[in-house]
Short mmCIF file of C-alpha atoms in Angstrom, two decimals:
data_model
loop_
_atom_site.label_atom_id
_atom_site.label_comp_id
_atom_site.label_asym_id
_atom_site.label_seq_id
_atom_site.Cartn_x
_atom_site.Cartn_y
_atom_site.Cartn_z
CA MET A 59 -132.78 41.73 -102.72
CA LYS A 60 -131.99 38.73 -104.95
CA ASN A 61 -133.84 37.06 -107.73
CA LEU A 62 -134.76 33.39 -107.23
CA ILE A 63 -134.57 30.68 -109.90
CA ILE A 64 -135.94 27.16 -109.31
CA THR A 65 -134.91 24.42 -111.72
CA LEU A 66 -136.81 21.12 -111.92
CA GLY A 67 -135.74 17.72 -113.19
CA ASN A 68 -132.71 16.76 -115.28
CA CYS A 69 -133.30 19.46 -117.91
CA GLY A 70 -133.80 22.17 -115.33
CA THR A 71 -130.70 21.09 -113.42
CA GLN A 72 -128.52 21.26 -116.53
CA ILE A 73 -129.79 24.80 -117.24
CA GLY A 74 -129.17 25.68 -113.61
CA LYS A 75 -125.52 24.78 -114.07
CA GLU A 76 -125.38 27.09 -117.11
CA ILE A 77 -126.96 29.85 -115.02
CA ALA A 78 -124.36 29.34 -112.30
CA SER A 79 -121.60 30.01 -114.83
CA SER A 80 -123.13 33.32 -116.04
CA SER A 81 -121.12 36.35 -115.07
CA LEU A 82 -124.32 38.44 -115.10
CA LEU A 83 -126.19 36.08 -112.75
CA GLY A 84 -123.72 35.93 -109.86
CA GLU A 85 -124.36 34.73 -106.35
CA ASP A 86 -124.89 38.29 -105.14
CA ALA A 87 -127.80 38.73 -107.60
CA VAL A 88 -129.46 35.31 -108.04
CA SER A 89 -130.22 32.40 -105.79
CA ILE A 90 -130.61 28.99 -107.48
CA TYR A 91 -132.48 25.88 -106.30
CA ALA A 92 -132.33 22.58 -108.16
CA ILE A 93 -134.95 19.93 -107.49
CA ASP A 94 -134.51 16.49 -109.06
CA SER A 95 -135.22 12.81 -108.51
CA GLN A 96 -131.67 11.79 -109.48
CA THR A 97 -128.63 12.62 -107.39
CA SER A 98 -126.28 11.90 -110.32
CA ASN A 99 -126.95 15.44 -111.52
CA ILE A 100 -125.43 17.02 -108.42
CA ASP A 101 -122.16 18.70 -109.30
CA LEU A 102 -119.86 18.88 -106.27
CA ASN A 103 -118.18 21.95 -107.78
CA LEU A 104 -121.48 23.80 -107.57
CA VAL A 105 -122.82 22.70 -104.16
CA ASN A 106 -121.99 26.12 -102.76
CA ARG A 107 -123.71 27.88 -105.64
CA ILE A 108 -126.79 25.74 -106.27
CA LYS A 109 -129.02 24.46 -103.46
CA PHE A 110 -129.83 20.90 -104.47
CA ILE A 111 -132.99 19.28 -103.09
CA PRO A 112 -133.33 15.59 -104.06
CA ILE A 113 -136.88 14.24 -104.21
CA ILE A 114 -136.40 10.48 -104.00
CA SER A 115 -139.26 8.51 -102.47
CA ASP A 116 -138.25 4.87 -103.14
CA ASP A 117 -135.49 2.72 -104.61
CA LYS A 118 -136.41 3.68 -108.21
CA THR A 119 -134.31 6.17 -110.09
CA GLY A 120 -136.05 9.11 -111.76
CA SER A 121 -139.65 9.10 -112.92
CA GLY A 122 -139.48 7.57 -116.41
CA ARG A 123 -141.44 10.41 -118.03
CA ASN A 124 -144.27 9.66 -115.63
CA ARG A 125 -145.66 13.12 -114.70
CA GLU A 126 -147.92 11.69 -112.02
CA ARG A 127 -144.90 10.15 -110.27
CA GLY A 128 -142.99 13.44 -110.55
CA ALA A 129 -145.90 15.37 -109.00
CA ALA A 130 -146.33 12.77 -106.25
CA MET A 131 -142.65 12.85 -105.31
CA TYR A 132 -142.73 16.66 -105.13
CA LYS A 133 -145.84 16.68 -102.92
CA TYR A 134 -144.43 13.97 -100.66
CA HIS A 135 -141.32 16.00 -99.94
CA GLU A 136 -143.34 19.20 -99.69
CA GLU A 137 -145.44 17.64 -96.90
CA GLY A 138 -142.18 16.81 -95.15
CA GLY A 139 -141.07 20.44 -95.22
CA ALA A 140 -138.30 20.00 -97.80
CA PHE A 141 -139.20 23.22 -99.55
CA ASP A 142 -140.04 25.45 -96.58
CA LYS A 143 -136.79 27.41 -96.79
CA MET A 144 -137.14 27.80 -100.56
CA TYR A 145 -140.71 29.07 -100.19
CA ALA A 146 -139.67 31.57 -97.50
CA GLU A 147 -136.87 32.82 -99.74
CA ALA A 148 -139.27 33.11 -102.68
CA MET A 149 -141.63 35.30 -100.66
CA ASN A 150 -138.77 37.72 -99.99
CA ALA A 151 -137.12 37.51 -103.40
CA LYS A 152 -137.18 40.14 -106.10
CA SER A 153 -140.12 39.51 -108.45
CA PRO A 154 -140.57 37.42 -110.53
CA VAL A 155 -139.46 33.95 -109.45
CA ILE A 156 -138.37 31.85 -112.46
CA VAL A 157 -139.24 28.12 -112.63
CA ILE A 158 -137.46 26.10 -115.33
CA THR A 159 -138.45 22.64 -116.53
CA SER A 160 -138.72 20.33 -119.52
CA ALA A 161 -142.26 19.66 -120.62
CA ALA A 162 -141.65 16.16 -121.98
CA GLY A 163 -140.12 14.48 -118.92
CA GLY A 164 -141.59 13.18 -115.69
CA THR A 165 -139.90 14.75 -112.68
CA GLY A 166 -139.74 18.35 -113.81
CA SER A 167 -142.91 18.36 -115.86
CA GLY A 168 -144.77 16.69 -112.99
CA ALA A 169 -143.31 18.85 -110.23
CA CYS A 170 -143.78 22.12 -112.10
CA VAL A 171 -147.52 22.52 -111.40
CA PRO A 172 -147.46 21.86 -107.60
CA ALA A 173 -144.32 24.03 -107.30
CA CYS A 174 -145.93 26.96 -109.18
CA LYS A 175 -149.21 26.55 -107.28
CA ALA A 176 -147.43 26.61 -103.92
CA LEU A 177 -145.65 29.85 -104.88
CA ILE A 178 -148.79 31.52 -106.31
CA ASP A 179 -150.72 30.59 -103.12
CA ARG A 180 -148.04 32.48 -101.19
CA GLY A 181 -148.49 35.61 -103.33
CA VAL A 182 -145.35 35.08 -105.45
CA GLN A 183 -145.25 36.09 -109.12
CA VAL A 184 -144.08 32.99 -110.98
CA ILE A 185 -142.88 32.77 -114.56
CA PRO A 186 -142.25 29.28 -115.94
CA ILE A 187 -139.69 28.75 -118.66
CA ILE A 188 -140.66 25.52 -120.41
CA ILE A 189 -138.44 23.49 -122.74
CA CYS A 190 -140.75 21.68 -125.22
CA PRO A 191 -140.00 18.71 -127.46
CA ASN A 192 -139.37 18.97 -131.18
CA ILE A 193 -142.40 18.22 -133.35
CA GLU A 194 -140.64 14.99 -134.51
CA ASP A 195 -140.18 13.65 -130.96
CA PRO A 196 -142.27 10.69 -129.78
CA ASP A 197 -145.94 11.23 -129.04
CA ALA A 198 -145.45 10.53 -125.34
CA TYR A 199 -143.34 13.70 -125.10
CA HIS A 200 -146.13 15.76 -126.61
CA LEU A 201 -148.81 14.23 -124.42
CA ASN A 202 -146.81 15.29 -121.35
CA THR A 203 -146.39 18.76 -122.85
CA THR A 204 -150.09 19.19 -123.49
CA ASP A 205 -150.96 18.00 -120.00
CA LEU A 206 -148.44 20.39 -118.43
CA MET A 207 -149.80 23.40 -120.31
CA VAL A 208 -153.43 22.55 -119.44
CA GLU A 209 -152.59 22.11 -115.75
CA LEU A 210 -150.64 25.40 -115.61
CA ALA A 211 -153.64 27.18 -117.10
CA GLU A 212 -155.85 25.60 -114.44
CA ILE A 213 -153.78 27.16 -111.64
CA ASN A 214 -153.85 30.56 -113.42
CA VAL A 215 -150.31 30.72 -114.70
CA GLU A 216 -150.77 33.25 -117.48
CA THR A 217 -147.29 34.52 -118.33
CA TYR A 218 -144.64 32.07 -119.51
CA SER A 219 -141.88 31.45 -122.04
CA ILE A 220 -141.32 28.43 -124.26
CA PHE A 221 -138.18 27.05 -125.87
CA ARG A 222 -138.24 24.20 -128.37
CA ASN A 223 -135.51 21.66 -128.87
CA GLN A 224 -134.14 21.42 -132.41
CA LYS A 225 -134.79 18.39 -134.60
CA ASN A 226 -132.32 15.51 -134.13
CA ASP A 227 -130.37 17.58 -131.64
CA ALA A 228 -128.59 15.42 -129.02
CA ASP A 229 -126.60 18.39 -127.68
CA TYR A 230 -128.83 20.57 -125.54
CA SER A 231 -126.15 23.09 -124.59
CA PRO A 232 -127.12 25.61 -127.33
CA VAL A 233 -130.74 25.87 -126.18
CA ASN A 234 -129.62 25.88 -122.53
CA LYS A 235 -127.41 28.87 -123.24
CA GLU A 236 -130.28 30.69 -124.97
CA VAL A 237 -132.41 30.14 -121.89
CA VAL A 238 -129.72 31.80 -119.80
CA LYS A 239 -129.65 34.78 -122.18
CA LEU A 240 -133.42 35.14 -121.84
CA ILE A 241 -133.10 35.14 -118.04
CA GLU A 242 -130.37 37.75 -118.16
CA ILE A 243 -132.68 39.94 -120.23
CA ILE A 244 -135.91 39.59 -118.26
CA LEU A 245 -134.12 40.05 -114.91
CA GLY A 246 -132.54 43.25 -116.26
CA LYS A 247 -128.97 42.03 -115.95
CA ARG A 248 -127.82 42.80 -119.52
CA TYR A 249 -128.20 46.57 -119.34
CA ASP A 250 -125.69 49.02 -117.92
CA ALA A 251 -126.86 51.90 -115.74
CA THR A 252 -127.65 54.97 -117.84
CA THR A 253 -129.24 58.36 -117.48
CA LYS A 254 -130.82 57.92 -120.89
CA ASP A 255 -134.04 56.09 -121.78
CA SER A 256 -133.49 52.33 -121.50
CA ILE A 257 -135.21 49.09 -120.60
CA ASP A 258 -135.73 49.48 -116.88
CA ASP A 259 -137.63 47.61 -114.14
CA SER A 260 -140.89 49.36 -114.96
CA ASP A 261 -140.68 48.25 -118.60
CA LEU A 262 -139.93 44.69 -117.54
CA ASP A 263 -142.82 44.75 -115.04
CA VAL A 264 -145.24 45.65 -117.87
CA VAL A 265 -143.88 42.99 -120.21
CA LEU A 266 -143.75 40.24 -117.57
CA SER A 267 -147.27 40.92 -116.28
CA MET A 268 -148.83 40.69 -119.76
CA PRO A 269 -150.92 37.50 -120.04
CA GLY A 270 -149.63 35.12 -122.69
CA ARG A 271 -146.34 33.82 -123.97
CA PHE A 272 -143.34 36.09 -124.22
CA MET A 273 -139.97 35.88 -125.89
CA ALA A 274 -136.73 37.90 -125.77
CA VAL A 275 -133.82 37.81 -128.19
CA THR A 276 -130.57 39.72 -128.55
CA ALA A 277 -128.40 40.14 -131.62
CA THR A 278 -125.14 41.98 -132.43
CA ALA A 279 -124.03 43.23 -135.84
CA ASN A 280 -121.87 45.98 -137.38
CA ASP A 281 -124.54 47.30 -139.75
CA VAL A 282 -128.27 47.80 -139.40
CA ASP A 283 -129.34 45.49 -142.19
CA THR A 284 -127.41 42.56 -140.77
CA LEU A 285 -128.76 43.36 -137.32
CA ARG A 286 -132.34 43.45 -138.57
CA LYS A 287 -131.91 40.14 -140.41
CA GLU A 288 -130.33 38.46 -137.37
CA LEU A 289 -133.08 39.66 -135.05
CA THR A 290 -135.74 38.54 -137.47
CA ARG A 291 -134.09 35.15 -137.86
CA LYS A 292 -133.98 34.67 -134.10
CA VAL A 293 -137.59 35.71 -133.68
CA LEU A 294 -138.94 33.51 -136.49
CA ASN A 295 -136.55 30.57 -136.51
CA GLY A 296 -134.80 30.42 -133.16
CA PHE A 297 -135.15 28.23 -130.10
CA GLN A 298 -138.11 30.35 -128.95
CA PRO A 299 -140.99 29.52 -131.32
CA ALA A 300 -142.57 32.68 -132.62
CA TRP A 301 -145.96 32.88 -134.30
CA THR A 302 -147.38 32.34 -137.73
CA GLU A 303 -148.88 35.23 -139.64
CA GLU A 304 -152.33 33.75 -139.01
CA ASP A 305 -151.68 33.56 -135.24
CA ALA A 306 -150.71 37.20 -135.20
CA GLN A 307 -154.04 38.51 -136.53
CA ASN A 308 -156.10 40.38 -133.91
CA SER A 309 -153.41 39.91 -131.23
CA THR A 310 -151.91 42.61 -129.07
CA PHE A 311 -148.12 42.75 -128.78
CA ILE A 312 -145.98 44.66 -126.36
CA THR A 313 -142.48 45.19 -127.73
CA ALA A 314 -139.55 46.48 -125.77
CA LEU A 315 -136.98 47.22 -128.41
CA SER A 316 -133.50 48.35 -127.45
CA LEU A 317 -134.55 51.50 -125.56
CA THR A 318 -138.31 51.90 -125.76
CA SER A 319 -141.67 50.20 -125.13
CA THR A 320 -144.79 50.61 -127.28
CA TYR A 321 -148.17 49.04 -127.78
CA ALA A 322 -149.07 47.76 -131.27
CA ASP A 323 -152.54 46.44 -131.92
CA VAL A 324 -151.75 45.53 -135.49
CA ASP A 325 -150.87 42.52 -137.60
CA PHE A 326 -147.62 40.66 -138.08
CA LYS A 327 -146.20 42.71 -141.02
CA ASP A 328 -146.91 46.06 -139.39
CA VAL A 329 -145.29 44.99 -136.11
CA PHE A 330 -142.09 44.09 -137.86
CA ALA A 331 -142.16 47.20 -140.00
CA ASP A 332 -142.30 49.19 -136.78
CA ILE A 333 -139.49 47.18 -135.21
CA ASN A 334 -137.29 47.53 -138.29
CA SER A 335 -137.76 51.30 -138.49
CA ARG A 336 -136.88 51.79 -134.83
CA ILE A 337 -133.73 49.72 -135.20
CA VAL A 338 -132.65 51.99 -138.03
CA ASN A 339 -133.45 55.15 -136.09
CA ARG A 340 -131.70 54.00 -132.95
CA TYR A 341 -128.66 52.82 -134.94
CA ASP A 342 -128.38 56.16 -136.72
CA GLU A 343 -128.71 58.06 -133.43
CA LEU A 344 -125.88 56.12 -131.79
CA ARG A 345 -123.76 55.47 -134.88
CA ASN A 346 -120.83 57.67 -133.83
CA ILE A 347 -120.72 56.23 -130.35
CA CYS A 348 -120.77 52.69 -131.71
CA ASN A 349 -118.01 53.39 -134.19
CA SER A 350 -115.66 54.95 -131.68
CA ASP A 351 -116.42 52.99 -128.50
CA ASN A 352 -117.69 49.64 -129.58
CA ASN A 353 -115.73 48.66 -132.70
CA GLY A 354 -118.65 49.71 -134.87
CA GLU A 355 -120.99 47.11 -133.37
CA LEU A 356 -124.50 47.54 -132.05
CA THR A 357 -126.45 45.11 -129.86
CA ALA A 358 -130.22 45.26 -129.92
CA THR A 359 -132.71 43.43 -127.68
CA ILE A 360 -136.32 42.69 -128.53
CA ILE A 361 -138.83 41.56 -125.95
CA ILE A 362 -142.26 40.55 -127.32
CA ALA A 363 -145.09 39.75 -124.90
CA GLY A 364 -148.76 38.83 -125.22
CA LEU A 365 -148.09 36.17 -127.83
CA PRO A 366 -150.67 33.42 -128.42
CA GLY A 367 -149.93 30.00 -126.95
CA SER A 368 -147.47 27.85 -128.81
CA LYS A 369 -149.01 25.31 -131.14
CA MET A 370 -149.31 21.85 -129.61
CA LYS A 371 -148.98 18.64 -131.57
CA VAL A 372 -152.40 16.92 -131.67
CA ILE A 373 -152.13 13.33 -130.48
CA ASP A 374 -154.99 10.87 -131.00
#
C-alpha cells in the first residue's frame, strides 16, 4: 500500500519535484499528484513520476493570488470528474494523505480547502503542509494565509504542519528540501528496520492524530553537545516556526525523540530539559556503535505535536 501526496499550485508543484527526487520516497512507496493552473510547471522528465492535473478554466494564466478563483477552478474541474481517480486512490492509500500548498498564493491556497474537504468527506485522514509567507511579506500574502487557516478549521482540519519562508529569500529550494525531510520522517521512511525500540507506525499514528500543529526535525553531529545545539536551533529558528515561551505555557506536547515517545504536560524549559537529557542518554548507550560503524556520528530526530497555532500577522 502506497502513501499519497497531493501538491497544489506553483509552490506545491515545485515541492512535488523535490519529493520525486528523494531516494526514500520512491515510486514503489509514494504516489504524487500535482494540481496547478499553469502548465508551465509541468516537467516532461517527471510525467511518469508525477500525475499532473491542470485546472485551467479560461484563457487567463494562474489565479493572481485570488483564492476565490483558485477554489472555483478546483470545484469546476471536480464537478467534471478530473479528480475521481485521485480520490479513489486516496481512499485506498496508506494513511495519512499529505496535501502541500503555499498559503499566500491563489491556486494552491484556494484549492486546498475544497481538496481537503473532499478527502475528509470520503473518510481519508488528511494532513496539510502549509508554506506561509515571511512576516515582512506584503499584507495580501498574510490575508490569504489567515483566510486559509480559518477555512481549514471550519472543515475540521485539526492536524497540520507549517513552514515559513525566510526573509528576503528568493531561493525557495532550501525550505522545499526541508519539507521533503519532514515528509520522509512522518511517513516513516527515514528509519531502518530494527528489533529494538524505534519510531514505528504506532508512534507516528499517535503523533499525527494529535490535534494542533506538529513539527519534525533531524540533525547529525559527532558529539552530544553539538547535536543538542543543532536540534535546538532547528526547533527554535528553522523553517518550521516553533513556539514562544508564553505560547508553551499550559500546552500538552507529544515528543517522539530518536527512539521513544512520551507525554509532557509541562512548560517550555522542562520539555527541553527532558529532550536534552534523553539525547545524552541515548548517545551514551550507542556511543560504541556510532564510533565503529558510523564514523562517530549520531543522527537524532525530534517530532513535536500538539503545538499551538502559528502566530498570524494581524492586518487591519
